[in-house]
């Protein structure tokens, strides 16, 4: 029975990894005509780590509250984590929602 338990656990972990991978492969377009600063944290006081070119699309791995920002898609305090310690304001990303479309960052 211990062997079956391990196989079930391995299968569940594989399914969860596939689900996370699928979520990570979905990308969202950045507002047309905008080059968007990617910051090291959820606010404009954080350093710019790179700038997204016009027409870019980004994955959203998780989201967290931060500084209130106004942009083409409204005013929000929601920030999207697009890579390890790389955030963009959700006000510049077309997610089709005013709320969370990814898990909350831990």
Coordinates of C-alpha atoms in Angstrom, one line a residue:
X1 CA 0.0 0.0 0.0
X2 CA 2.8 2.4 0.7
X3 CA 3.9 2.1 -3.0
X4 CA 0.4 3.0 -4.2
X5 CA 0.3 6.0 -1.9
X6 CA 3.6 7.2 -3.4
X7 CA 2.3 6.7 -7.0
X8 CA -0.9 8.7 -6.2
X9 CA 1.2 11.5 -4.6
X10 CA 3.5 11.6 -7.6
X11 CA 0.5 11.7 -10.0
X12 CA -1.1 14.6 -8.0
X13 CA 2.2 16.5 -8.0
X14 CA 2.6 16.0 -11.7
X15 CA -1.0 17.2 -12.3
X16 CA -0.4 20.3 -10.2
X17 CA 2.9 21.1 -12.0
X18 CA 1.1 20.7 -15.4
X19 CA -1.6 23.1 -14.2
X20 CA 0.9 25.7 -13.1
X21 CA 2.8 25.3 -16.3
X22 CA -0.4 25.9 -18.3
X23 CA -1.2 29.0 -16.3
X24 CA 2.3 30.3 -16.8
X25 CA 2.1 29.9 -20.6
X26 CA -0.9 32.2 -20.9
X27 CA 0.2 35.7 -21.7
X28 CA -1.6 39.0 -21.6
X29 CA -1.0 42.0 -23.9
X30 CA 0.5 45.2 -22.7
X31 CA -1.5 48.4 -23.6
X32 CA -0.9 49.3 -27.3
X33 CA 1.4 52.2 -27.8
X34 CA 3.1 51.9 -24.4
X35 CA 6.6 50.9 -23.4
X36 CA 6.1 49.7 -19.8
X37 CA 8.6 49.8 -17.0
X38 CA 9.2 46.5 -15.2
X39 CA 10.0 47.1 -11.6
X40 CA 11.7 45.1 -8.8
X41 CA 8.6 45.5 -6.6
X42 CA 4.9 46.6 -6.7
X43 CA 5.4 50.4 -6.9
X44 CA 7.1 53.2 -8.8
X45 CA 9.5 53.7 -5.9
X46 CA 11.1 50.3 -6.9
X47 CA 13.9 50.3 -9.4
X48 CA 13.3 49.7 -13.1
X49 CA 14.8 46.3 -14.1
X50 CA 13.9 46.5 -17.8
X51 CA 11.3 48.1 -20.1
X52 CA 8.8 46.1 -22.2
X53 CA 8.6 47.1 -25.8
X54 CA 5.4 48.2 -27.5
X55 CA 3.3 45.2 -28.5
X56 CA 4.7 43.0 -25.7
X57 CA 2.7 40.2 -24.0
X58 CA 3.5 39.0 -20.5
X59 CA 2.8 35.9 -18.4
X60 CA 1.3 36.6 -14.9
X61 CA 2.6 34.2 -12.3
X62 CA 1.0 35.9 -9.4
X63 CA -0.5 39.3 -8.3
X64 CA -0.2 41.5 -5.3
X65 CA -1.4 44.9 -4.0
X66 CA 1.0 47.8 -4.2
X67 CA 1.0 51.5 -5.2
X68 CA -2.1 52.9 -6.8
X69 CA -1.4 53.6 -10.6
X70 CA -3.6 55.0 -13.4
X71 CA -3.1 53.7 -16.9
X72 CA -5.0 52.8 -20.1
X73 CA -7.0 50.0 -18.3
X74 CA -8.0 52.1 -15.3
X75 CA -6.7 52.9 -11.8
X76 CA -5.6 50.0 -9.7
X77 CA -3.3 49.0 -6.9
X78 CA -2.9 45.5 -8.4
X79 CA 0.6 44.6 -9.6
X80 CA 1.4 41.6 -11.8
X81 CA 4.5 39.5 -11.2
X82 CA 5.8 38.6 -14.7
X83 CA 9.1 37.0 -13.6
X84 CA 11.1 36.5 -10.4
X85 CA 11.0 40.0 -8.6
X86 CA 9.7 41.7 -11.8
X87 CA 6.4 43.6 -11.6
X88 CA 4.2 45.7 -13.8
X89 CA 1.1 47.6 -12.9
X90 CA -2.1 45.8 -13.9
X91 CA -3.3 49.2 -15.2
X92 CA -1.1 48.6 -18.3
X93 CA -1.9 44.9 -18.9
X94 CA -5.1 43.8 -20.6
X95 CA -6.4 40.9 -18.5
X96 CA -10.1 41.4 -19.1
X97 CA -10.7 41.8 -15.4
X98 CA -10.5 44.5 -12.7
X99 CA -9.5 41.8 -10.2
X100 CA -7.1 38.9 -9.8
X101 CA -6.5 36.6 -12.8
X102 CA -3.7 34.8 -11.0
X103 CA -2.9 33.6 -7.5
X104 CA -1.9 36.1 -4.9
X105 CA 1.9 36.3 -4.5
X106 CA 3.1 34.9 -1.2

